[in-house]
C-alpha positions as a LaTeX table, in Angstrom:
\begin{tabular}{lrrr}
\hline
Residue & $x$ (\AA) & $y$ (\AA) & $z$ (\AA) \\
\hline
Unk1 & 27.43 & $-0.72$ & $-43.26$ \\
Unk2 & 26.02 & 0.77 & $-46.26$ \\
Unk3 & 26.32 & 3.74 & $-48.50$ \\
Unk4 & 22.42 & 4.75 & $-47.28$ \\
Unk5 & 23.65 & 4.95 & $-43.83$ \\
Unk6 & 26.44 & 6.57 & $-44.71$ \\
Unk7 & 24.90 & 9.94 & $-46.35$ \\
Unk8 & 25.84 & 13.09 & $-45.95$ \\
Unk9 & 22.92 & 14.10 & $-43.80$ \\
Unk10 & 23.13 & 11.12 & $-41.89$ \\
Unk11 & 26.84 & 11.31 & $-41.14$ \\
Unk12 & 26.56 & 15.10 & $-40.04$ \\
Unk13 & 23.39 & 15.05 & $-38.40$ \\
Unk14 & 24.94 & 14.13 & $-34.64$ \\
Unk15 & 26.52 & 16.24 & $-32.64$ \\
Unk16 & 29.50 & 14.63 & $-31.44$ \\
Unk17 & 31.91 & 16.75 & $-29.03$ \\
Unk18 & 35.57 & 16.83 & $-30.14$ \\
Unk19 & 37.69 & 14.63 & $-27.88$ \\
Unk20 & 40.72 & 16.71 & $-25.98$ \\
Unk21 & 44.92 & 15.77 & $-26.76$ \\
Unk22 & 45.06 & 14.26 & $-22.97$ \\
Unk23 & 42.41 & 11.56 & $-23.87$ \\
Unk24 & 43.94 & 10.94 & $-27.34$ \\
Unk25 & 47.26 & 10.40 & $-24.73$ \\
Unk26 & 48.94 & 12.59 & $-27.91$ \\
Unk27 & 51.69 & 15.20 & $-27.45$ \\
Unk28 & 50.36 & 18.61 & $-27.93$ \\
Unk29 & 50.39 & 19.60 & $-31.83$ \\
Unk30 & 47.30 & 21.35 & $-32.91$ \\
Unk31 & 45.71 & 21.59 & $-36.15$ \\
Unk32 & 45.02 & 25.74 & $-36.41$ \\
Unk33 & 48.80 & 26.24 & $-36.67$ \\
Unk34 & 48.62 & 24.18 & $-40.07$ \\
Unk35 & 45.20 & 25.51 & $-41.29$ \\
Unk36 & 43.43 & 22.30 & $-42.48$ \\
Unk37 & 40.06 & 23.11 & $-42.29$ \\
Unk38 & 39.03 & 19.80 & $-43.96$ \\
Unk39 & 40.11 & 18.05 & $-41.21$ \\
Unk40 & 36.90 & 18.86 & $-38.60$ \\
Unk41 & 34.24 & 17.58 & $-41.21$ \\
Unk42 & 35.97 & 14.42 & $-42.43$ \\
Unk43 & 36.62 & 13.82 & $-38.40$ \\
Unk44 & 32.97 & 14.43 & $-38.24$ \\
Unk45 & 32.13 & 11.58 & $-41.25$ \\
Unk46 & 35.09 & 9.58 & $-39.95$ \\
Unk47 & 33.03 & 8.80 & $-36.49$ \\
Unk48 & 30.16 & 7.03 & $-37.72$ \\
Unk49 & 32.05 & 5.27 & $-39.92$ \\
Unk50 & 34.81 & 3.79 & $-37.45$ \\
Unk51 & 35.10 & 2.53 & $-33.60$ \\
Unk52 & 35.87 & 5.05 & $-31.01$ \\
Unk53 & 39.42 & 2.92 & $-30.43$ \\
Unk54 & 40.09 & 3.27 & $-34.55$ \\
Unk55 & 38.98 & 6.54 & $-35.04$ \\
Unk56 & 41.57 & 7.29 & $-32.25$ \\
Unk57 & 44.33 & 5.43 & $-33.97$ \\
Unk58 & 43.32 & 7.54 & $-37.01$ \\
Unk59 & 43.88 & 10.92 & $-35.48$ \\
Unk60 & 47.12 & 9.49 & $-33.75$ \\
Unk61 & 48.03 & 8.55 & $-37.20$ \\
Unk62 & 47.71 & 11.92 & $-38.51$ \\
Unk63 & 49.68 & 13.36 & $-35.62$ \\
Unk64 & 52.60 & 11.73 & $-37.26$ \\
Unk65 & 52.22 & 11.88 & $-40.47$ \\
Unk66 & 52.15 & 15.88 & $-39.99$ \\
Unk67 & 55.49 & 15.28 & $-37.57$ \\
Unk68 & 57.03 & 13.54 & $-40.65$ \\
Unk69 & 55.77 & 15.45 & $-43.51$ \\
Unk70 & 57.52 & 18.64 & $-41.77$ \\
Unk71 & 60.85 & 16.84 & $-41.05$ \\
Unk72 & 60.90 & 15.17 & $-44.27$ \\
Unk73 & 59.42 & 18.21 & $-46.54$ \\
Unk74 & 56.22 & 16.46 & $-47.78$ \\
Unk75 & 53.07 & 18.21 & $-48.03$ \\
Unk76 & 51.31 & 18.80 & $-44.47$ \\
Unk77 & 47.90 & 18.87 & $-45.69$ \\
Unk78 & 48.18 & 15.74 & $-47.78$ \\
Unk79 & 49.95 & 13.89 & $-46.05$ \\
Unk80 & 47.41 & 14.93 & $-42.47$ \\
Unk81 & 44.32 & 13.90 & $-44.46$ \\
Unk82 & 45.58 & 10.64 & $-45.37$ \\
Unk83 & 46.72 & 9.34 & $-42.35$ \\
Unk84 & 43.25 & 10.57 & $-40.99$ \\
Unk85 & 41.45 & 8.94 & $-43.33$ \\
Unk86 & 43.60 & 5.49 & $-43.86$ \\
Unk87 & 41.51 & 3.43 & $-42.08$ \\
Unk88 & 38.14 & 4.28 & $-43.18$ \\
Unk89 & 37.29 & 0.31 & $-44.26$ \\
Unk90 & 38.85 & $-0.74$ & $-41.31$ \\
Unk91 & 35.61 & $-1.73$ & $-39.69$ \\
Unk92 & 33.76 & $-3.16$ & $-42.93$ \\
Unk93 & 32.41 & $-6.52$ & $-41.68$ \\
Unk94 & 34.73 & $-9.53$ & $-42.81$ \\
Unk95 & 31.71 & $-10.19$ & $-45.31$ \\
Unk96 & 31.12 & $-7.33$ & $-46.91$ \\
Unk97 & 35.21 & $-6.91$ & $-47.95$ \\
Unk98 & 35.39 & $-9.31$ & $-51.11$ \\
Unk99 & 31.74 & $-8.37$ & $-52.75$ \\
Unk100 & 33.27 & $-4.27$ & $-52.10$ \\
Unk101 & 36.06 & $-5.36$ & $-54.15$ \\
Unk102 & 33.66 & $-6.78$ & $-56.89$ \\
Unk103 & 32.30 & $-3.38$ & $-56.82$ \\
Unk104 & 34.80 & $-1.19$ & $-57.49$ \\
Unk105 & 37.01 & $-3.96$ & $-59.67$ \\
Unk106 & 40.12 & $-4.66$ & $-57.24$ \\
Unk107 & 41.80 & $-7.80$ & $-58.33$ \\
Unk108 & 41.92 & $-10.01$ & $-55.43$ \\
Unk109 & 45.26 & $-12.32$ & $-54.97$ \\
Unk110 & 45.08 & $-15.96$ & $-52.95$ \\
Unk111 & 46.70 & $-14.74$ & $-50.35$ \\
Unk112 & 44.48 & $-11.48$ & $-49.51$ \\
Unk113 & 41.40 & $-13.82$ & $-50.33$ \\
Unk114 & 42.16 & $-16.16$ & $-47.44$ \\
Unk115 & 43.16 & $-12.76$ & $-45.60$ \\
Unk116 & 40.64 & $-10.18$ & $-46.50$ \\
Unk117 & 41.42 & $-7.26$ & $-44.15$ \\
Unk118 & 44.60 & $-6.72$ & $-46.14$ \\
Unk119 & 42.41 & $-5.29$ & $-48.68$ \\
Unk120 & 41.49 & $-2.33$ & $-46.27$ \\
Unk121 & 43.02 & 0.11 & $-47.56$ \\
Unk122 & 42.34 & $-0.29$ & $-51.64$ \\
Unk123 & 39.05 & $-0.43$ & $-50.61$ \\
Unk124 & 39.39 & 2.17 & $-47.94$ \\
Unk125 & 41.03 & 4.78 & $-51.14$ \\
Unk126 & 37.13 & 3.79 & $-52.95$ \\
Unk127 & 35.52 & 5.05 & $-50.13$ \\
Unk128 & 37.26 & 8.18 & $-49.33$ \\
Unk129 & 36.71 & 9.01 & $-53.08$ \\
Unk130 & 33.33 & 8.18 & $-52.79$ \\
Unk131 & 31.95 & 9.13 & $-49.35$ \\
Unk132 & 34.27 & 11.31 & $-48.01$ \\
Unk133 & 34.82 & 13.47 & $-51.38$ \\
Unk134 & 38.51 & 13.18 & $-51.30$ \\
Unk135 & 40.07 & 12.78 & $-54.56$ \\
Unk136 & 43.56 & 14.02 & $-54.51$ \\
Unk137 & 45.45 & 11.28 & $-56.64$ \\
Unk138 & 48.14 & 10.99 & $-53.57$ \\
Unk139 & 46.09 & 10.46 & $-50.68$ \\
Unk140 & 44.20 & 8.03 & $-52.70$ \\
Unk141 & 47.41 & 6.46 & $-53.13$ \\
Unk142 & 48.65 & 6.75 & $-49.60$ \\
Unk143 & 45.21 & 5.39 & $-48.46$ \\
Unk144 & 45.37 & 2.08 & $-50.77$ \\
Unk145 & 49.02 & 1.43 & $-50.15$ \\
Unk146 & 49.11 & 1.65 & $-46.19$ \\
Unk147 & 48.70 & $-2.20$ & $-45.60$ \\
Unk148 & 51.76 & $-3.64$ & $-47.83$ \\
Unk149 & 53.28 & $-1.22$ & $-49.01$ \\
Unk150 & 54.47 & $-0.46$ & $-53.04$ \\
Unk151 & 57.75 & $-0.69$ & $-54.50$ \\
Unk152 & 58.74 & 3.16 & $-55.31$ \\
Unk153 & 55.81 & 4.93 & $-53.18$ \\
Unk154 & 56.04 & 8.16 & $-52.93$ \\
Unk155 & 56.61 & 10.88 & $-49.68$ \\
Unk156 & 53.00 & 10.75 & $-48.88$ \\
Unk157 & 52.92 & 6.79 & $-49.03$ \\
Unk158 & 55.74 & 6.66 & $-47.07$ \\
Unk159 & 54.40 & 8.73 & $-44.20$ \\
Unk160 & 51.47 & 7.30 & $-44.24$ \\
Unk161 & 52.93 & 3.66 & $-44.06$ \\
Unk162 & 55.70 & 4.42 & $-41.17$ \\
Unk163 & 52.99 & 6.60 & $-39.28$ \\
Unk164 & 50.04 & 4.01 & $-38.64$ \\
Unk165 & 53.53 & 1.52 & $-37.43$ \\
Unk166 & 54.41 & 4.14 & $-34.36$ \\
Unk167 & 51.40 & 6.34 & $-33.23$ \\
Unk168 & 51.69 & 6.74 & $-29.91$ \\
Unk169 & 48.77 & 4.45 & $-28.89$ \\
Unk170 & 51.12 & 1.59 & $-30.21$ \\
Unk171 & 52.70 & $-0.55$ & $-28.38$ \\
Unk172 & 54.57 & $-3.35$ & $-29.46$ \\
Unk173 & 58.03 & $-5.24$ & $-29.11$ \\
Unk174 & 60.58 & $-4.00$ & $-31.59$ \\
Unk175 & 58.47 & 0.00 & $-31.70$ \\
Unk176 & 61.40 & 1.74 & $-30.42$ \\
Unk177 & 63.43 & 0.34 & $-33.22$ \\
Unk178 & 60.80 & 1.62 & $-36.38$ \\
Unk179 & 60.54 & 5.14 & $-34.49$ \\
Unk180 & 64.25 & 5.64 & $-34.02$ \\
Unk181 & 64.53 & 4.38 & $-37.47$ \\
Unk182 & 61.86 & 7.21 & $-38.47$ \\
Unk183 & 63.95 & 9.77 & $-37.29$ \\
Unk184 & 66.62 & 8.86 & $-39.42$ \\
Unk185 & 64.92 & 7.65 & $-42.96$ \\
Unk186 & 62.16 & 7.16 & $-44.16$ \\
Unk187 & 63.53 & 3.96 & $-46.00$ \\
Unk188 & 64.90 & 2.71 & $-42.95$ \\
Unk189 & 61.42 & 3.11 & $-41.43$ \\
Unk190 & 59.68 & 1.14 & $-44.07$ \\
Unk191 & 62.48 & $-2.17$ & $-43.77$ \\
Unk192 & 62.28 & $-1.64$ & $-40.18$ \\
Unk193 & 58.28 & $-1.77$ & $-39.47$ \\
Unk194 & 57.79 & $-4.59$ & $-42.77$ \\
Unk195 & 60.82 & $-6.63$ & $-40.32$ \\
Unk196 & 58.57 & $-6.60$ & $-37.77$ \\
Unk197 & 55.09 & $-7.62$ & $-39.81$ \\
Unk198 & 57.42 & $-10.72$ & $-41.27$ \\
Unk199 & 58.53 & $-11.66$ & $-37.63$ \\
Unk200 & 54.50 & $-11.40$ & $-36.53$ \\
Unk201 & 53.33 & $-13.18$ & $-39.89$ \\
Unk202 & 55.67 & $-15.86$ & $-39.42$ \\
Unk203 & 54.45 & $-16.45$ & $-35.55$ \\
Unk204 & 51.13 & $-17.15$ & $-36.59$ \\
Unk205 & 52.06 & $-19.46$ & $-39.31$ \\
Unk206 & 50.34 & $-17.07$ & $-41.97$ \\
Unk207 & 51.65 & $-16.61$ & $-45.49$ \\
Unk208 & 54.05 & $-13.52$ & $-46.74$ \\
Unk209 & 52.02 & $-11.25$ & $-48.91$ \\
Unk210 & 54.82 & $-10.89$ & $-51.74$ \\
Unk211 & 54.16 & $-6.81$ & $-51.62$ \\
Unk212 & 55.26 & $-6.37$ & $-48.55$ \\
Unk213 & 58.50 & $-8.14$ & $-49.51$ \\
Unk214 & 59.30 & $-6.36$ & $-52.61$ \\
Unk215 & 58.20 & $-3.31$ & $-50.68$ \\
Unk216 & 61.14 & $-4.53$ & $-48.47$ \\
Unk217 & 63.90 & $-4.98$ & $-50.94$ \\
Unk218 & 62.94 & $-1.72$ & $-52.93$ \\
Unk219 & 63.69 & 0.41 & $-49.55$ \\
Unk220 & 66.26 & $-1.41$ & $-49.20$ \\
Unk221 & 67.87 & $-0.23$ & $-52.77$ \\
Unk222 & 67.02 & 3.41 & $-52.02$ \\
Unk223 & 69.33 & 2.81 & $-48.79$ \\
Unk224 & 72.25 & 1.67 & $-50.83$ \\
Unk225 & 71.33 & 4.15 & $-53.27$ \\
Unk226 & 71.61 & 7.02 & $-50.47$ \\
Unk227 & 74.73 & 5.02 & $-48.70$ \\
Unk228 & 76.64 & 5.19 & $-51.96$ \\
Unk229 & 75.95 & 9.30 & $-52.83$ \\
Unk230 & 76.60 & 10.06 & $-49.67$ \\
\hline
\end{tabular}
């Protein structure tokens, strides 16, 4: 995929008919009510640059991320375009990932070398900057930090992270667990859906990325944090 074929002609030139909640298999939470108007043309851009089965995982994620940002008082918009757009690199070729590093200067660990689709979403923040003309300095953020995590992300982050765990077209052992867990923290969310990466990493022999972990333990802290002013 290049940027050529990704123009802004290009990308808006088909006619592509929205897709109805049943076929998403989402509960019934429309966009109008919340006045995004963004949403339809990054949709739009977000089709020719994503598989039918990820672009639906996108939209699911934003379903949530709006649930989440209203229970836990984050800002709706933000917080909807991010988890729409959070998977925009998902479906660079494995080739293309480490030379789209090199060209927008992400350092590159051992560990995300040998595993390159970890590096999704810093890449994925580029290209929303660059092709999607986002370039609010938290849904950047939320974008870039949705595979491991960060140590003291903010609301946004947060959302974003939990959300693309328990969309509804998930389905997983150990989901119920990170969605009750959503509806209690969002801290508890983040230990409970990084518990279940560890558990999947560790099946298929595959290293820890040491983000995820310190992701882990700094959740963890706000818990005892909370625990002990409450």
């Amino acid at each position: 995929m290049t940027e050529k074929n990704l123009t802004e002609r290009n990308l808006l030139e088909h006619n592509f008919p929205e897709r109805n909640m049943t076929e998403l298999n989402m509960p019934e939470h429309n966009m109008p009510e919340h006045n995004i108007p963004e949403l339809d043309e990054i949709k739009q851009k977000l089709r020719q640059m994503l598989t039918p089965r990820r672009f639906e995982h996108s939209v699911n994620t934003m379903e949530v991320c709006i649930r989440l940002a209203e229970k836990y008082g984050a800002d709706v918009k933000k917080a909807a375009i991010a988890g729409l757009v959070h998977d925009c690199a998902k479906n660079l070729d494995k080739d293309d990932i480490l030379p789209m590093c090199e060209k927008y200067g992400i350092i590159v660990d051992e560990i995300a070398r040998s595993q390159p689709k970890l590096l999704h979403g810093e890449i994925g923040a580029h290209m929303a900057q660059e092709l999607l003309g986002i370039d609010d300095p938290q849904i950047l953020a939320a974008i870039a930090e949705h595979t491991l995590g960060r140590p003291g992300m903010d609301k946004i982050s947060s959302i974003v992270f939990i959300a693309d765990y328990i969309e509804a077209g998930r389905n997983f052992e150990g989901i119920e667990e990170i969605r009750k867990a959503a509806d209690e923290s969002l801290e508890k969310a983040i230990v409970a859906g990084i518990d279940s990466t560890i558990v999947h990493v560790l099946k298929k022999g595959q290293p820890l990325h040491p983000r995820s972990i310190l992701t882990r333990n700094w959740a963890l802290e706000k818990l005892k944090e909370q625990e002990n002013q409450g």
